Each structure stands twice: as structure tokens, then as C-alpha cells.
Amino acid sequence: MLRFDVLGPLRVTRGESELDLGFPQQRALLALLLVHTGRPVRMAEIIDVLWPGQPPASALNVVRRYVGALRRLLEPGLPPRAPGRRLPGHTGGYLLHADTDEVDLLRFRDLAQRGMRAAATARPETAVRHFAAALHLWRGPVATGAPAATREHLHFTAVERELLRTVQMAADAALLCGRPEAVLPTLRRAAALEPLHEPLHARLVLSLAAAGLQAEALAAYDGVRRALAAQLGVPPGPELAAAHARVLRQQVRPAGHRAAPETPPERPRPPQPFVLPAQLPPDLAVFAGRAAELETIDAIAGTAVDAATTGGVPATVLISGMPGIGKSALAVHWAHRAADRFPDGQLHVALRGFDPDRAALEPAGALRQLLAALGVPEQRMPEGVDALAGLYRSLLAGRRMLVLLDDASGAEQLRPLLPASPGCLAVVTSRNALPSLIASGARPLRLDLPSAADARAALALRLGAGRVAAETEAAGEIIARCGRLPLALAAVAARAAGRRDFPLAALAAELAAAQGSLDAFAGAPGTPDVRTAFASSHRSLTPPAAHLFRLLGRHPGPDLTPAAAATLADLPPRTARILLGELSESHLVTEATPGHYLLHELLHAFAAELADEAETVAGPGATPGRTAPPALRSEPRSPHRAR
């Protein structure tokens, strides 16, 4: 039986014997096929990985020779030119056949999936067991032994990101069930490999404290704080700072620790009065389309409601997408449609994660709002987030309630606010992808732009169906100039509605004349504004990602690759990929296919405005991509921290 290892040193063993994998590029080819086991790899991708620069004219023949050598290695005695079973040709490329128990990456993914299912169904101890078994297969940097240039390719860095996400999920589950020691060795190793990955280090700090190693936890925080300052010139972000604060305040108790009561316990109090809240904001009268998305939330809600009688778990829906795409409008519209399915009430909190004028709402403040809505007097509210969250969840126990949490900045802001009672549903909106929340069981719903038909229906509701039908071409051009972005359509429709004597063709001509500028989408005072919405997301980025986004305004066209971004910003390819990942998780670019990103035309215009401003400040002769601060040439600050 063959065994293939790629999660560390690249190896193939038959029985007790390790096989000689040949030339470095032959090893690189095998590594590429292994990370795609069971899926065909096109010849163009193989050549791109083996020769990252300019491939030689003989590249096709060289690849065929490597394939022949690998076939004979994997299947001794195979006749010359026979494709064999292991490595047949497939649609202009090659395919490696192997069973799950033969490839460490496939075994890792199988175990990690089991862990995620256990975590999603509130079985953290089982999740820890599966995650620990999966991570035991990780023995070092992916595909060690293949050429360094190959291992920097996105096919391999994607596997590294997969490993790091699993480490974080394992740490979350271990902290939840009080077993931090089960993941500490892997956490320490992962943190050493990623010295600037803040979410990873935040979990290391919390896990060390939960294991009773408070001094080591504080030392770990100090180490990453100094590394961030030295290499990037920035302080720790909110997630890492919050973990440090919890350790300093001794809010992370070692597993099994029970503090002795300082005063005699009070006599039990009668249950708090329960108020029937109905806090949903007004529905949007001009809401149109989103039929598929509404059906998706309906299905998840059905599972949550059924859980009240079947003993399941509460559900969370995460609606995410770019600024102005209509996340809040969808959530509120659905909530009004489904309110009768939650007879114990509907709660709503505006978390202000991207409010341009006010700071994001802290979890304690949000919990106080929720408790007040449930009838708890201010003087009866306890101190501290944990105590507030405990009271809040006690009041929801046995209820069927809908909780709408709008405009979240990060998972840490949300976790204390999520119901724990079967029968409850939390609907969350955020501009960030929040992968750690999804790993904990939240059901993601990523909003794309509405279809042209839905955009036209929304415009007709705002302006009148007759007016839109009378100028169908002008209406189509308005929709196109707005990039089908609902917030931009709303701003333009508001102007048109205020001047019913103006033809839509005049408005379309005005938008055409202003192409490349967001001035045409400015809202009236006190109303949502496209530029302001984009600016709020831009401010939430780490400095290196914000710098790269500004430079995208100089990139021609909407399509972008990590190689193009690296050239544009004068960055190493790996750094460019990480920063594009942050922009993607913030929904300021869209990863349409692996390694290929799209920039919405209005976001492109906004980036160009920022680039113009930066060039004005730097001077007329400055070149933004070549004058990046030194921090941009080092590993970036973690793009995945909660914001």
C-alpha cells in the first residue's frame, strides 16, 4: 500500500520503504497533484507552478517525462507509455488517484469536517477529539522538499490557510469544553510559524491562561506585541488586545477552577418579568427581489423553530457582503415576513460596526439593550459581560425568539449576544466574512449584486412603473452606471423622485459624464451615502491592506490576480495574496475563482479617489506603488482579526 504525505515533508512510502521522488521539479509536480488528489490539474496550471517565471519552450515535453517517471515509480512494472491507474491523463492535464486513507491531506480534511460538524451541533469535546486527530497529521510547512518557489504558489498557501483555520477552530472548541491542553502543542507550533497572525496568537494567549499558565500567556502576548511594533509599526488589534485584557483581569480561569464565594449566597429571587419585545425596524417599502436568499433564510429558520421541540440547537444566519449591497434591508424584510414564527418576540440591536460617526457598540452595551428590551431594570443588571450574557440567555431559555444583530464588526462582538436556547434564531449582518463565526456553526449567506431584473423592479418601486417603462433604455443605463449596487440606485432614485419633471435620460447622461467619480451618488444630508459607506470599510482595514486597496484604483479593469497586485504594490507575491485575502473577507474585492479577484466599478472609483488624495499629499512626482512604507515589505499584520 502506498502512503502519500504532503502536510510537512513531501514523502511517498510503500510498506516500510520511502521512495525516491526524483528531481526537484518532479517533486513539485507530485506535490501539486497531491493537493488536488481526485481532481484533474490542467497542463497550464502545472507549467505555471513548475516555472513561475517564463517557462521553457520544452515545458510540455518535460512535464510528460516527469509524469512518465512518476507513473513507473508509483506502479512498478507498468508498460512503457501506459497511463496506469494512479496517474492517468485527464482533459488536457493529469489526475492522481488515491484513497482517503492513503493521503494525509485527505485524512486531515475528513477529520476536520467531522470536527466542524460536532462543533456546529454543540459537541465541543467530540470536536476537539476530531480536530486534534486531524492536526496530528500536520508535521511542518506544506510540501517541504519541493522547491521554495513552488511552495509559495496559491495551491499550497491555500492548504496552509486551511490548516491555520483548523487550529483556530480547535482552540475555540477546546476553550469551550475546558480542554486547552489538547491543542496547546499545535497552537504553539502554529504561532511560531505565523508570528504576526493575531487571531492565532489571541487563542494561544487564552489557551495558556485556561491551562493555568498565566505568566506564559502574558509573555506570549508581549512577544507578538513587540513583533508587530518592530515589523509593522502597529499595535495589537482588538481581538488580541481583548484576549490580553481578559488574562490581566483573571477572567480566564484554569479548567476545573472554581472560585470560593466571598460572601454568603443570596436567597433565590423570583424569575424576572418577561416582556414581549417587538423591536424590528420598519420594513423597506420599496424592497424587491432576493427570492432565493429569502428562501434560504426560511429554510434555516425552519430548522431553528423545529429545534424547540426536537431538542436541537439554536441557529445563526450570517448575511455578509460589500458595503451598500442591501444586507440590512434583506434581514429586516425577512424578519417582518417571519415574525409570527417567533411568538415570544423579536429583538434588534444596531451594533454600529461600521458607523462613520459613532464607535462600535461593545458587547456589554449591547447586552444591556437586550436585557432592557426584555424588561430587566437597569439596577437589576449585573456587572461584566459574562454575567450579563448569562442573565440574557436565562431569559431566552424555553422561548422562541428572533434576534436581529445588525452591522457587526467581528465575531468577538457577537458571541455574547447569540442565543443558546433551541427555538431561537439570530440573524447577523456584517461587511466582514467572519470565518470564525462560520466555523462555530453560523450559516453563511453571502449577498451578491441583485440581478438586472431585480434592480429594475426596485427602481420601478421607487420611481413608478410607468416612468421606468416609458424610458426603458435610460433606466437600463442608470442601473448599469450604478453597477446594480442597491445603495447607489437608492441615491440616484431619490434625486429622480425629487424632480419628476426631469427625464430619466438626463439623469443617465449625468451619470455617464461623472463616470469614474462617486459625486453622482452623494445622498442628501442624513441619508446613506455611497462614498461614506465605502470609507467606513476602508478605515477598518489594516494599514497594509488599506494601502493596497488604494493602489487598486490605478489598476486597469476589474480583474486582478495576486501577481498583478504584487507588481502594483511592489510586494512579495505571498504578502499580496494575504492582503487580497483580507480585502476579500472585508468584501472590498470578490474572489470570483481561486486566485482571481474582481473589483466592483464603484469601489474602483473610490480607490482611485483615495489614490489621487494620497498622491496629492505625497507630491506630484510620487508613485504610490513604489513609495510604500517599509512595513509593507514585511509580513502583513493578520488580515483575519475581528474588526
Short mmCIF file of C-alpha atoms in Angstrom, two decimals, residues 19 133 176 370 419 636:
data_model
loop_
_atom_site.label_atom_id
_atom_site.label_comp_id
_atom_site.label_asym_id
_atom_site.label_seq_id
_atom_site.Cartn_x
_atom_site.Cartn_y
_atom_site.Cartn_z
CA LEU A 19 10.50 6.15 -2.48
CA ALA A 133 -6.50 13.90 15.33
CA LEU A 176 -15.44 25.92 25.25
CA LEU A 370 -31.27 43.45 25.03
CA PRO A 419 -28.99 32.89 21.88
CA PRO A 636 1.47 41.92 6.96
#
